[in-house]
């Protein structure tokens, strides 16, 4: 993998028809600075901000159970892949973290099932 030795400047078009040229300052183009630890930052944002927003029941109003479960499952899969990728970029082997709600809700449902069986 190519290591970033300095900062990288990325240009993102806010409109498809905008052409990238020397006069970018007056055009609708967004400048983004990418530092060396950008993947750590993306990993942190995804785990702390985006996951919290997706898991908030108030944000899930109007979604069917199937849609919300599918979206959250796919986002957890993305987070696992992102976590492993961050480790690989550091030369480490990191295992994916278990989904946040799996640690609490599945354990309690399993304990309820085992207590009702007794």
mmCIF file of C-alpha atoms in Angstrom:
data_model
loop_
_atom_site.group_PDB
_atom_site.id
_atom_site.type_symbol
_atom_site.label_atom_id
_atom_site.label_comp_id
_atom_site.label_asym_id
_atom_site.label_seq_id
_atom_site.Cartn_x
_atom_site.Cartn_y
_atom_site.Cartn_z
ATOM 1 C CA UNK A 1 0.000 0.000 0.000
ATOM 2 C CA UNK A 2 1.158 3.494 -0.792
ATOM 3 C CA UNK A 3 2.026 5.409 2.366
ATOM 4 C CA UNK A 4 1.150 9.104 2.547
ATOM 5 C CA UNK A 5 4.285 11.022 3.493
ATOM 6 C CA UNK A 6 2.684 14.466 3.283
ATOM 7 C CA UNK A 7 -0.827 15.798 3.267
ATOM 8 C CA UNK A 8 -3.103 15.112 0.330
ATOM 9 C CA UNK A 9 -5.596 17.562 -1.115
ATOM 10 C CA UNK A 10 -8.730 16.019 -2.586
ATOM 11 C CA UNK A 11 -11.193 17.907 -4.739
ATOM 12 C CA UNK A 12 -14.820 16.896 -4.800
ATOM 13 C CA UNK A 13 -17.252 18.308 -7.319
ATOM 14 C CA UNK A 14 -20.468 19.546 -5.758
ATOM 15 C CA UNK A 15 -22.089 19.453 -9.208
ATOM 16 C CA UNK A 16 -21.341 16.886 -11.908
ATOM 17 C CA UNK A 17 -21.024 19.466 -14.661
ATOM 18 C CA UNK A 18 -18.348 21.528 -12.839
ATOM 19 C CA UNK A 19 -14.970 21.270 -14.535
ATOM 20 C CA UNK A 20 -11.838 21.124 -12.388
ATOM 21 C CA UNK A 21 -9.365 23.813 -13.430
ATOM 22 C CA UNK A 22 -7.150 26.572 -11.992
ATOM 23 C CA UNK A 23 -10.092 28.843 -11.085
ATOM 24 C CA UNK A 24 -11.522 26.445 -8.494
ATOM 25 C CA UNK A 25 -11.776 29.041 -5.740
ATOM 26 C CA UNK A 26 -14.735 30.752 -7.426
ATOM 27 C CA UNK A 27 -16.525 27.516 -8.357
ATOM 28 C CA UNK A 28 -18.736 25.151 -6.321
ATOM 29 C CA UNK A 29 -15.950 22.709 -5.430
ATOM 30 C CA UNK A 30 -15.228 21.371 -1.936
ATOM 31 C CA UNK A 31 -11.606 21.143 -0.740
ATOM 32 C CA UNK A 32 -10.810 18.287 1.615
ATOM 33 C CA UNK A 33 -7.495 17.810 3.382
ATOM 34 C CA UNK A 34 -6.517 14.219 4.105
ATOM 35 C CA UNK A 35 -3.987 13.707 6.868
ATOM 36 C CA UNK A 36 -1.918 10.577 7.470
ATOM 37 C CA UNK A 37 -4.375 9.104 9.984
ATOM 38 C CA UNK A 38 -7.483 9.570 7.833
ATOM 39 C CA UNK A 39 -8.551 5.921 8.107
ATOM 40 C CA UNK A 40 -8.394 6.087 11.916
ATOM 41 C CA UNK A 41 -10.530 9.211 11.786
ATOM 42 C CA UNK A 42 -13.067 7.606 9.439
ATOM 43 C CA UNK A 43 -13.172 4.519 11.680
ATOM 44 C CA UNK A 44 -13.750 6.675 14.742
ATOM 45 C CA UNK A 45 -16.493 8.752 13.073
ATOM 46 C CA UNK A 46 -18.278 5.693 11.743
ATOM 47 C CA UNK A 47 -18.273 3.932 15.118
ATOM 48 C CA UNK A 48 -19.146 6.922 17.287
ATOM 49 C CA UNK A 49 -21.269 9.209 15.118
ATOM 50 C CA UNK A 50 -22.879 7.325 12.242
ATOM 51 C CA UNK A 51 -23.614 4.151 14.201
ATOM 52 C CA UNK A 52 -25.216 6.178 16.999
ATOM 53 C CA UNK A 53 -27.405 8.003 14.497
ATOM 54 C CA UNK A 54 -28.458 4.751 12.804
ATOM 55 C CA UNK A 55 -29.166 3.014 16.129
ATOM 56 C CA UNK A 56 -31.318 5.860 17.469
ATOM 57 C CA UNK A 57 -34.971 4.693 17.400
ATOM 58 C CA UNK A 58 -36.138 8.261 16.731
ATOM 59 C CA UNK A 59 -34.220 8.191 13.442
ATOM 60 C CA UNK A 60 -35.769 4.846 12.499
ATOM 61 C CA UNK A 61 -39.370 6.093 12.581
ATOM 62 C CA UNK A 62 -41.100 5.212 9.340
ATOM 63 C CA UNK A 63 -38.704 2.368 8.565
ATOM 64 C CA UNK A 64 -39.983 -1.174 8.484
ATOM 65 C CA UNK A 65 -38.276 -3.727 10.725
ATOM 66 C CA UNK A 66 -36.831 -5.409 7.649
ATOM 67 C CA UNK A 67 -35.318 -2.158 6.321
ATOM 68 C CA UNK A 68 -33.836 -1.063 9.651
ATOM 69 C CA UNK A 69 -32.390 -4.525 10.407
ATOM 70 C CA UNK A 70 -30.906 -4.834 6.903
ATOM 71 C CA UNK A 71 -29.374 -1.355 6.990
ATOM 72 C CA UNK A 72 -27.857 -1.864 10.429
ATOM 73 C CA UNK A 73 -26.535 -5.331 9.498
ATOM 74 C CA UNK A 74 -24.877 -3.948 6.369
ATOM 75 C CA UNK A 75 -23.413 -1.031 8.319
ATOM 76 C CA UNK A 76 -21.984 -3.452 10.912
ATOM 77 C CA UNK A 77 -20.414 -5.440 8.076
ATOM 78 C CA UNK A 78 -18.895 -2.210 6.722
ATOM 79 C CA UNK A 79 -17.571 -1.325 10.207
ATOM 80 C CA UNK A 80 -15.969 -4.764 10.562
ATOM 81 C CA UNK A 81 -14.243 -4.437 7.185
ATOM 82 C CA UNK A 82 -13.128 -0.898 8.018
ATOM 83 C CA UNK A 83 -11.692 -2.020 11.376
ATOM 84 C CA UNK A 84 -9.711 -4.840 9.749
ATOM 85 C CA UNK A 85 -8.474 -2.481 6.994
ATOM 86 C CA UNK A 86 -7.253 0.073 9.546
ATOM 87 C CA UNK A 87 -5.289 -2.697 11.245
ATOM 88 C CA UNK A 88 -3.765 -3.858 7.964
ATOM 89 C CA UNK A 89 -2.669 -0.315 7.150
ATOM 90 C CA UNK A 90 -0.829 -0.230 10.499
ATOM 91 C CA UNK A 91 0.723 -3.645 9.908
ATOM 92 C CA UNK A 92 -1.452 -5.243 12.583
ATOM 93 C CA UNK A 93 -3.997 -8.031 12.541
ATOM 94 C CA UNK A 94 -7.216 -6.683 14.043
ATOM 95 C CA UNK A 95 -10.303 -8.838 14.372
ATOM 96 C CA UNK A 96 -13.712 -7.312 13.654
ATOM 97 C CA UNK A 97 -15.595 -6.034 16.665
ATOM 98 C CA UNK A 98 -18.962 -7.645 17.451
ATOM 99 C CA UNK A 99 -22.028 -5.520 16.676
ATOM 100 C CA UNK A 100 -22.922 -3.114 19.463
ATOM 101 C CA UNK A 101 -26.473 -4.315 20.127
ATOM 102 C CA UNK A 102 -25.474 -7.992 19.877
ATOM 103 C CA UNK A 103 -23.674 -7.909 23.208
ATOM 104 C CA UNK A 104 -26.730 -6.754 25.156
ATOM 105 C CA UNK A 105 -29.879 -7.889 23.382
ATOM 106 C CA UNK A 106 -28.838 -11.404 22.376
ATOM 107 C CA UNK A 107 -27.417 -12.194 25.808
ATOM 108 C CA UNK A 108 -30.614 -11.048 27.528
ATOM 109 C CA UNK A 109 -32.844 -12.964 25.083
ATOM 110 C CA UNK A 110 -30.730 -16.094 25.550
ATOM 111 C CA UNK A 111 -30.880 -15.757 29.334
ATOM 112 C CA UNK A 112 -34.661 -15.287 29.159
ATOM 113 C CA UNK A 113 -34.978 -18.409 27.013
ATOM 114 C CA UNK A 114 -32.797 -20.449 29.360
ATOM 115 C CA UNK A 115 -34.651 -19.232 32.471
ATOM 116 C CA UNK A 116 -38.022 -20.062 30.913
ATOM 117 C CA UNK A 117 -36.755 -23.545 30.049
ATOM 118 C CA UNK A 118 -35.942 -24.177 33.711
#
